[in-house]
Amino acid sequence: MSDPDFPTTGSSTAMLAGPAGPLEVAVDLPDADVAALPVVAIVCHPLSTEGGSMHNKVVTMVARALRDLGVTTVRFNFRGVGESAGSFDDGNGEQDDLRAVAAWVRTQRPDDALWLAGFSFGAYVSLRAAAAIEPQALISIAPPAGRWDFAGMQPPEQWLVIQGDADEIVDPQAVYAWLETLPRQPELVRMPDTSHFFHRKLIDLRGAVQHAVKHWLPAAA
């Protein structure tokens, strides 16, 4: 199959040629009243085997937060989710999926900065793939340190980590302990009384993302 052109207005879905078959993607441009910036952010969803998809509320809120700042966002379903072909591959094939989406974005929008973002399992996949993709910025929401192998990660200099202190799925202390071992420290936002899925805290999450990344944004054309 041939890959589609990158949309120029509004919101749309498309199918890309992925390493395990077609990949379902959703592209959302900033609203008409927001100055669009030369940045595209790919947002990765949580664990496929636990119902994670590109429609997850944390994923869509992170994407919304970025679009409000003028960033174009790309969400996609990992293999075996929604209309994406293939089956779950423990984060290995999912890195290939992300690399395929990133290659499409860079082919279609070669002059734009590429950012990666991910929630939970999506944070793991985007961190693991960062060395190969070399994004200009990375946003990691509840990275599941202690549940997956986080050795040898190579995040970019512009790196944001947001972690809920009441996370019942990802051990916050395991995340903080892992971060302390790294030679490059992220901008860390600890959210008190916040569960894994940011119940009743999604608006706070939006604000935390926007506040942290504003100084990474290029000037509007």
XYZ file of N, CA and C in Angstrom:
663
model
N 0.838 -1.193 0.000
C 0.000 0.000 0.000
C 0.876 1.247 0.000
N 0.398 2.302 -0.617
C 1.124 3.561 -0.634
C 0.644 4.433 0.516
N 1.578 5.135 1.143
C 1.226 5.972 2.278
C 0.492 7.220 1.823
N -0.441 7.706 2.633
C -1.195 8.903 2.270
C -0.359 10.160 2.449
N -0.810 11.249 1.831
C -0.207 12.546 2.087
C -0.619 13.029 3.470
N 0.217 13.847 4.056
C -0.087 14.412 5.357
C -1.207 15.436 5.192
N -2.245 15.364 6.010
C -3.356 16.308 5.860
C -2.915 17.740 6.162
N -3.625 18.682 5.594
C -3.272 20.099 5.768
C -4.313 20.880 6.551
N -5.464 20.270 6.820
C -6.500 20.950 7.595
C -7.202 19.955 8.508
N -7.732 20.484 9.621
C -8.630 19.722 10.469
C -8.050 18.468 11.076
N -8.919 17.474 11.200
C -8.569 16.188 11.787
C -8.945 15.078 10.816
N -8.120 14.055 10.735
C -8.418 12.958 9.817
C -7.698 11.699 10.272
N -8.184 10.568 9.811
C -7.524 9.289 10.063
C -7.034 8.714 8.741
N -6.040 7.849 8.829
C -5.464 7.256 7.627
C -4.823 5.933 7.998
N -4.457 5.175 6.989
C -3.755 3.915 7.180
C -2.375 4.024 6.539
N -1.339 3.712 7.323
C 0.030 3.699 6.833
C 0.497 2.267 6.636
N 1.488 2.106 5.778
C 2.133 0.805 5.633
C 3.072 0.602 6.816
N 2.768 -0.354 7.674
C 3.594 -0.626 8.845
C 4.370 -1.911 8.691
N 5.283 -2.188 9.604
C 6.120 -3.382 9.503
C 5.342 -4.681 9.671
N 4.162 -4.640 10.325
C 3.338 -5.839 10.484
C 2.031 -5.728 9.716
N 1.945 -4.760 8.801
C 0.712 -4.500 8.074
C 0.261 -3.073 8.313
N -0.931 -2.732 7.863
C -1.398 -1.347 7.987
C -1.446 -0.868 9.434
N -1.124 0.423 9.608
C -1.197 1.085 10.907
C -2.223 2.199 10.834
N -3.113 2.243 11.816
C -4.157 3.258 11.875
C -3.619 4.501 12.586
N -3.683 5.651 11.908
C -3.183 6.891 12.482
C -4.277 7.950 12.467
N -4.179 8.875 13.410
C -5.082 10.019 13.474
C -4.238 11.275 13.551
N -4.444 12.183 12.614
C -3.702 13.443 12.567
C -4.646 14.579 12.929
N -4.220 15.419 13.865
C -5.025 16.559 14.293
C -4.176 17.814 14.215
N -4.624 18.785 13.428
C -3.946 20.063 13.330
C -4.509 21.027 14.366
N -3.743 22.042 14.744
C -4.272 23.027 15.690
C -5.542 23.679 15.147
N -6.378 24.142 16.066
C -7.594 24.842 15.656
C -7.246 26.076 14.843
N -8.210 26.526 14.060
C -7.974 27.637 13.143
C -7.553 28.915 13.847
N -7.961 29.075 15.107
C -7.629 30.307 15.833
C -6.307 30.213 16.589
N -5.556 29.125 16.381
C -4.252 28.929 17.013
C -3.173 28.972 15.933
N -2.136 29.754 16.154
C -1.041 29.840 15.188
C -0.299 28.506 15.129
N -0.296 27.883 13.961
C 0.362 26.586 13.805
C 1.875 26.760 13.788
N 2.563 25.922 14.535
C 4.015 25.954 14.620
C 4.612 24.794 13.824
N 5.879 24.901 13.415
C 6.519 23.829 12.653
C 6.987 22.690 13.556
N 6.025 22.083 14.241
C 6.308 20.971 15.156
C 5.223 19.918 14.986
N 5.618 18.658 14.897
C 4.683 17.536 14.903
C 5.053 16.629 16.069
N 4.071 16.309 16.891
C 4.295 15.420 18.032
C 3.535 14.116 17.821
N 4.234 12.998 17.938
C 3.615 11.677 17.876
C 3.365 11.214 19.306
N 2.121 10.847 19.609
C 1.729 10.465 20.970
C 1.403 8.976 20.998
N 2.069 8.233 21.884
C 1.945 6.773 21.946
C 1.046 6.342 23.113
N 0.226 5.343 22.865
C -0.798 4.950 23.832
C -0.327 3.866 24.816
N -1.107 3.644 25.895
C -0.733 2.654 26.912
C -0.916 1.211 26.431
N -0.738 0.288 27.350
C -0.580 -1.129 27.033
C -1.749 -1.704 26.235
N -1.419 -2.259 25.090
C -2.418 -2.796 24.171
C -3.239 -3.911 24.807
N -2.585 -4.764 25.574
C -3.266 -5.927 26.151
C -4.190 -5.551 27.308
N -4.131 -4.302 27.746
C -5.010 -3.824 28.810
C -6.009 -2.799 28.282
N -6.254 -2.833 26.987
C -7.249 -1.944 26.397
C -6.719 -0.600 25.938
N -5.417 -0.410 25.951
C -4.845 0.854 25.519
C -5.034 1.091 24.030
N -5.319 2.328 23.671
C -5.460 2.703 22.266
C -5.208 4.195 22.122
N -5.203 4.662 20.885
C -4.968 6.083 20.630
C -6.126 6.947 21.108
N -7.234 6.319 21.542
C -8.382 7.063 22.058
C -8.360 7.177 23.586
N -7.326 6.653 24.232
C -7.185 6.771 25.674
C -7.266 8.239 26.094
N -7.908 8.513 27.232
C -8.159 9.898 27.648
C -6.877 10.659 27.964
N -5.882 9.984 28.521
C -4.616 10.664 28.784
C -3.927 11.013 27.474
N -3.940 10.089 26.531
C -3.336 10.327 25.218
C -4.014 11.507 24.525
N -5.340 11.508 24.505
C -6.041 12.589 23.808
C -5.869 13.923 24.533
N -5.741 13.906 25.856
C -5.526 15.160 26.584
C -4.128 15.712 26.319
N -3.128 14.857 26.298
C -1.771 15.321 25.972
C -1.756 15.917 24.566
N -2.406 15.237 23.633
C -2.476 15.761 22.263
C -3.194 17.106 22.242
N -4.292 17.219 22.971
C -5.033 18.486 23.024
C -4.173 19.600 23.610
N -3.440 19.286 24.688
C -2.569 20.282 25.312
C -1.558 20.828 24.311
N -0.994 19.952 23.506
C 0.011 20.375 22.529
C -0.621 21.166 21.385
N -1.769 20.738 20.918
C -2.418 21.473 19.819
C -2.817 22.877 20.245
N -3.196 23.034 21.506
C -3.533 24.365 22.003
C -2.338 25.317 21.924
N -1.138 24.763 21.870
C 0.077 25.566 21.748
C 0.525 25.741 20.306
N -0.184 25.110 19.358
C 0.167 25.231 17.949
C 0.884 24.041 17.355
N 0.990 22.941 18.123
C 1.677 21.734 17.659
C 0.679 20.810 16.951
N 1.048 20.294 15.804
C 0.260 19.268 15.130
C 0.527 17.921 15.807
N -0.515 17.126 16.024
C -0.326 15.853 16.722
C -0.706 14.668 15.848
N -0.001 13.583 16.061
C -0.270 12.312 15.393
C -0.415 11.249 16.472
N -1.596 10.658 16.567
C -1.817 9.484 17.410
C -1.933 8.266 16.497
N -1.595 7.104 17.010
C -1.729 5.907 16.180
C -1.935 4.706 17.083
N -2.508 3.670 16.513
C -2.702 2.417 17.227
C -1.536 1.476 16.940
N -0.915 0.984 18.019
C 0.103 -0.039 17.848
C -0.509 -1.281 17.187
N 0.345 -2.128 16.677
C -0.076 -3.380 16.039
C -1.073 -4.143 16.918
N -2.126 -4.630 16.264
C -3.127 -5.426 16.960
C -4.190 -4.625 17.675
N -4.151 -3.300 17.552
C -5.133 -2.442 18.211
C -5.960 -1.719 17.147
N -7.276 -1.663 17.347
C -8.134 -0.986 16.380
C -7.995 -1.589 14.996
N -7.718 -0.733 14.016
C -7.567 -1.197 12.641
C -6.129 -1.543 12.276
N -5.211 -1.443 13.235
C -3.809 -1.773 12.947
C -3.598 -3.286 12.930
N -2.895 -3.751 11.919
C -2.656 -5.185 11.751
C -1.584 -5.677 12.724
N -1.500 -6.995 12.868
C -0.467 -7.604 13.674
C -0.951 -7.969 15.066
N -0.016 -8.310 15.931
C -0.347 -8.699 17.300
C 0.700 -8.147 18.256
N 0.351 -8.083 19.516
C 1.215 -7.500 20.550
C 2.593 -8.164 20.543
N 3.640 -7.328 20.700
C 5.002 -7.851 20.593
C 5.898 -7.335 21.721
N 5.346 -7.201 22.915
C 6.134 -6.901 24.108
C 6.990 -5.643 23.975
N 6.557 -4.704 23.159
C 7.278 -3.444 23.023
C 8.347 -3.441 21.955
N 8.667 -4.606 21.393
C 9.702 -4.675 20.357
C 9.144 -4.255 18.999
N 8.139 -4.976 18.527
C 7.502 -4.593 17.280
C 6.845 -3.226 17.365
N 6.391 -2.858 18.557
C 5.768 -1.550 18.737
C 6.770 -0.423 18.488
N 8.043 -0.660 18.811
C 9.064 0.331 18.455
C 9.182 0.456 16.942
N 9.086 -0.673 16.242
C 9.104 -0.628 14.776
C 7.913 0.160 14.247
N 6.745 -0.022 14.879
C 5.563 0.739 14.468
C 5.818 2.237 14.621
N 6.357 2.622 15.766
C 6.633 4.034 16.012
C 7.648 4.573 15.012
N 8.673 3.804 14.725
C 9.669 4.267 13.756
C 9.051 4.463 12.372
N 8.100 3.590 12.015
C 7.436 3.735 10.716
C 6.608 5.018 10.672
N 5.902 5.314 11.754
C 5.108 6.546 11.805
C 6.027 7.762 11.768
N 7.129 7.709 12.520
C 8.069 8.827 12.526
C 8.682 9.047 11.145
N 9.003 7.965 10.444
C 9.572 8.103 9.103
C 8.575 8.761 8.156
N 7.298 8.391 8.276
C 6.257 9.021 7.449
C 6.155 10.502 7.750
N 6.136 10.860 9.031
C 6.040 12.274 9.405
C 7.221 13.048 8.848
N 8.405 12.505 8.993
C 9.593 13.232 8.522
C 9.635 13.334 6.995
N 9.100 12.338 6.305
C 9.016 12.429 4.850
C 8.014 13.493 4.425
N 6.891 13.530 5.115
C 5.811 14.442 4.762
C 6.044 15.866 5.277
N 6.695 15.999 6.413
C 6.909 17.320 7.030
C 8.406 17.476 7.355
N 9.261 17.503 6.328
C 10.710 17.466 6.572
C 11.260 18.697 7.284
N 10.558 19.810 7.228
C 11.068 21.036 7.850
C 10.574 21.217 9.280
N 9.727 20.316 9.757
C 9.166 20.437 11.099
C 10.015 19.687 12.124
N 10.048 20.223 13.334
C 10.635 19.485 14.450
C 9.735 18.301 14.784
N 10.333 17.183 15.197
C 9.569 15.998 15.577
C 9.710 15.770 17.077
N 8.581 15.733 17.766
C 8.539 15.406 19.180
C 7.886 14.047 19.354
N 8.245 13.367 20.427
C 7.582 12.129 20.814
C 6.959 12.315 22.195
N 5.836 11.659 22.400
C 5.204 11.624 23.714
C 4.621 10.236 23.913
N 4.511 9.812 25.158
C 3.929 8.505 25.423
C 3.411 8.418 26.836
N 2.370 7.633 27.000
C 1.765 7.399 28.312
C 1.932 5.938 28.690
N 2.512 5.681 29.867
C 2.674 4.341 30.416
C 3.468 3.459 29.437
N 2.900 2.374 28.934
C 3.612 1.551 27.956
C 4.080 2.390 26.777
N 3.282 3.366 26.364
C 3.691 4.259 25.275
C 4.910 5.083 25.643
N 5.061 5.417 26.940
C 6.262 6.114 27.386
C 7.478 5.206 27.265
N 7.293 3.933 27.619
C 8.384 2.966 27.473
C 8.802 2.836 26.011
N 7.836 2.653 25.119
C 8.157 2.458 23.700
C 8.849 3.692 23.126
N 8.337 4.878 23.436
C 8.929 6.089 22.877
C 10.320 6.353 23.451
N 10.524 6.037 24.730
C 11.865 6.153 25.302
C 12.826 5.176 24.648
N 12.376 3.941 24.474
C 13.240 2.925 23.880
C 13.593 3.272 22.430
N 12.674 3.897 21.718
C 12.903 4.225 20.305
C 13.606 5.559 20.116
N 13.762 6.334 21.181
C 14.298 7.683 21.039
C 15.720 7.693 20.476
N 16.535 6.720 20.806
C 17.911 6.691 20.310
C 17.946 6.615 18.792
N 17.029 5.825 18.216
C 16.998 5.668 16.762
C 16.305 6.838 16.071
N 15.230 7.349 16.681
C 14.441 8.400 16.035
C 15.057 9.781 16.251
N 15.705 9.995 17.376
C 16.334 11.269 17.725
C 15.339 12.434 17.649
N 14.285 12.388 18.447
C 13.335 13.504 18.466
C 13.964 14.736 19.107
N 13.414 15.894 18.771
C 13.906 17.123 19.399
C 13.419 17.259 20.841
N 12.312 16.584 21.175
C 11.784 16.640 22.533
C 11.018 15.353 22.813
N 10.904 15.030 24.103
C 10.228 13.807 24.517
C 9.412 14.097 25.780
N 8.166 13.630 25.792
C 7.284 13.766 26.943
C 6.919 12.365 27.412
N 7.254 12.046 28.651
C 7.002 10.714 29.207
C 6.015 10.847 30.357
N 4.816 10.278 30.199
C 3.778 10.322 31.210
C 3.712 8.960 31.896
N 3.973 8.924 33.202
C 3.958 7.681 33.976
C 4.776 6.573 33.312
N 6.063 6.822 33.072
C 6.898 5.772 32.460
C 7.001 4.573 33.407
N 6.706 3.358 32.929
C 6.584 2.209 33.831
C 7.914 1.579 34.228
N 8.772 2.375 34.845
C 10.034 1.842 35.371
C 9.717 0.792 36.430
N 10.474 -0.275 36.432
C 10.216 -1.370 37.356
C 9.337 -2.449 36.756
N 8.583 -2.119 35.709
C 7.737 -3.106 35.041
C 8.339 -3.545 33.702
N 9.159 -2.669 33.100
C 9.815 -2.958 31.830
C 11.290 -2.609 31.984
N 12.092 -3.068 31.058
C 13.536 -2.839 31.120
C 13.856 -1.423 30.653
N 14.277 -0.573 31.571
C 14.583 0.817 31.248
C 16.084 1.084 31.159
N 16.874 0.033 31.060
C 18.320 0.210 30.946
C 18.679 0.768 29.573
N 19.645 1.655 29.544
C 20.191 2.138 28.282
C 19.324 3.112 27.516
N 18.343 3.723 28.158
C 17.511 4.702 27.462
C 18.343 5.925 27.085
N 18.031 6.537 25.937
C 18.763 7.712 25.476
C 17.785 8.828 25.107
N 17.192 9.454 26.108
C 16.253 10.532 25.824
C 16.986 11.771 25.329
N 16.269 12.650 24.629
C 16.891 13.900 24.186
C 17.075 14.860 25.351
N 17.792 15.949 25.102
C 18.028 16.935 26.161
C 16.719 17.546 26.632
N 15.798 17.808 25.714
C 14.496 18.349 26.072
C 13.567 17.189 26.412
N 13.444 16.922 27.713
C 12.715 15.732 28.150
C 11.888 16.076 29.381
N 10.612 15.793 29.307
C 9.678 16.036 30.400
C 9.133 14.714 30.907
N 9.126 14.523 32.221
C 8.503 13.361 32.852
C 7.428 13.866 33.805
N 6.213 13.343 33.668
C 5.117 13.660 34.577
C 4.677 12.372 35.244
N 4.642 12.376 36.586
C 4.329 11.170 37.342
C 3.371 11.502 38.473
N 2.289 10.738 38.565
C 1.372 10.877 39.683
C 1.905 10.194 40.922
N 1.836 10.888 42.057
C 2.365 10.326 43.302
C 1.471 9.243 43.889
N 0.229 9.130 43.411
C -0.676 8.090 43.895
C -0.947 7.049 42.811
N 0.000 6.883 41.906
C -0.141 5.923 40.813
C -0.229 4.505 41.383
N -1.303 3.801 41.048
C -1.528 2.460 41.568
C -1.008 1.370 40.631
N -0.529 1.745 39.463
C -0.037 0.773 38.484
C 1.471 0.884 38.304
N 1.958 2.092 38.140
C 3.396 2.346 38.055
C 3.860 2.867 39.411
N 4.845 2.207 40.006
C 5.345 2.606 41.325
C 6.089 3.936 41.200
N 5.560 5.011 41.764
C 6.243 6.303 41.632
C 7.678 6.274 42.151
N 7.903 5.566 43.252
C 9.259 5.532 43.812
C 10.234 4.820 42.885
N 9.742 3.826 42.148
C 10.602 3.154 41.168
C 10.978 4.115 40.046
N 10.034 4.960 39.656
C 10.318 5.955 38.615
C 11.359 6.949 39.108
N 11.159 7.475 40.317
C 12.096 8.474 40.838
C 13.473 7.871 41.062
N 13.518 6.639 41.540
C 14.808 5.975 41.756
C 15.539 5.765 40.436
N 14.796 5.382 39.401
C 15.410 5.207 38.084
C 15.951 6.529 37.562
N 15.188 7.586 37.691
C 15.629 8.892 37.192
C 16.913 9.337 37.875
N 17.049 9.026 39.159
C 18.240 9.445 39.898
C 19.513 8.777 39.387
N 19.375 7.656 38.677
C 20.554 6.956 38.164
C 21.038 7.518 36.834
N 20.275 8.423 36.225
C 20.572 8.852 34.864
C 21.536 10.033 34.841
N 22.434 10.056 33.857
C 23.345 11.203 33.740
C 22.626 12.458 33.250
N 21.527 12.281 32.515
C 20.753 13.414 32.017
C 19.401 13.426 32.715
N 19.143 14.469 33.467
C 17.904 14.552 34.229
C 16.812 15.248 33.410
N 15.586 14.736 33.506
C 14.483 15.385 32.818
C 13.943 16.545 33.643
N 13.058 17.306 33.040
C 12.215 18.196 33.823
C 11.124 17.316 34.413
N 11.093 17.183 35.731
C 10.188 16.258 36.410
C 9.047 17.022 37.061
N 7.818 16.589 36.765
C 6.634 17.136 37.413
C 5.976 16.010 38.197
N 5.960 16.153 39.519
C 5.281 15.192 40.383
C 3.901 15.746 40.723
N 2.861 14.964 40.431
C 1.495 15.416 40.672
C 0.927 14.707 41.897
N 0.692 15.436 42.992
C 0.189 14.809 44.214
C -1.236 14.310 44.049
N -1.562 13.261 44.807
C -2.922 12.706 44.831
C -3.427 12.382 43.430
N -2.549 11.866 42.590
C -2.892 11.613 41.189
C -2.677 10.142 40.862
N -3.718 9.498 40.330
C -3.667 8.073 39.996
C -3.069 7.866 38.608
N -2.940 6.610 38.228
C -2.286 6.290 36.969
C -2.993 6.922 35.772
N -4.321 6.855 35.786
C -5.074 7.359 34.640
C -5.533 8.805 34.827
N -4.973 9.492 35.826
C -5.209 10.917 36.040
C -6.701 11.228 36.198
N -7.410 10.342 36.915
C -8.823 10.582 37.178
C -8.997 11.910 37.910
N -9.873 12.742 37.387
C -10.169 14.068 37.933
C -8.956 14.990 37.907
N -7.913 14.586 37.189
C -6.691 15.397 37.121
C -6.273 15.682 35.675
N -7.149 15.400 34.720
C -6.761 15.569 33.321
C -6.517 17.034 32.965
N -7.300 17.932 33.528
C -7.076 19.350 33.266
C -5.740 19.793 33.872
N -5.427 19.268 35.060
C -4.126 19.564 35.659
C -2.993 19.025 34.791
N -3.197 17.846 34.213
C -2.194 17.270 33.314
C -1.977 18.183 32.111
N -3.063 18.663 31.535
C -2.941 19.572 30.387
C -2.107 20.796 30.752
N -2.396 21.374 31.913
C -1.639 22.537 32.346
C -0.173 22.236 32.585
N 0.110 21.072 33.165
C 1.499 20.693 33.438
C 2.286 20.529 32.142
N 1.676 19.889 31.162
C 2.340 19.722 29.862
C 2.614 21.080 29.238
N 1.606 21.917 29.179
C 1.752 23.205 28.511
C 2.792 24.088 29.201
N 2.754 24.123 30.517
C 3.707 24.958 31.256
C 5.141 24.500 31.008
N 5.352 23.197 30.966
C 6.707 22.667 30.856
C 7.299 22.825 29.462
N 6.487 22.702 28.411
C 7.047 22.655 27.058
C 7.034 24.006 26.345
N 6.428 25.006 26.945
C 6.330 26.292 26.238
C 7.670 26.827 25.802
N 8.692 26.644 26.645
C 10.002 27.197 26.306
C 10.744 26.354 25.260
N 10.161 25.224 24.852
C 10.747 24.436 23.766
C 10.217 24.862 22.404
N 9.167 25.641 22.373
C 8.475 25.926 21.119
C 9.229 26.917 20.258
N 9.262 26.684 18.941
C 9.845 27.677 18.047
C 8.886 28.850 17.868
N 9.389 29.955 17.353
C 8.541 31.106 17.082
C 7.608 30.806 15.935
N 6.418 31.374 15.989
C 5.458 31.199 14.897
C 6.002 31.869 13.632
N 5.670 31.284 12.497
C 6.135 31.829 11.217
C 5.497 33.192 10.959
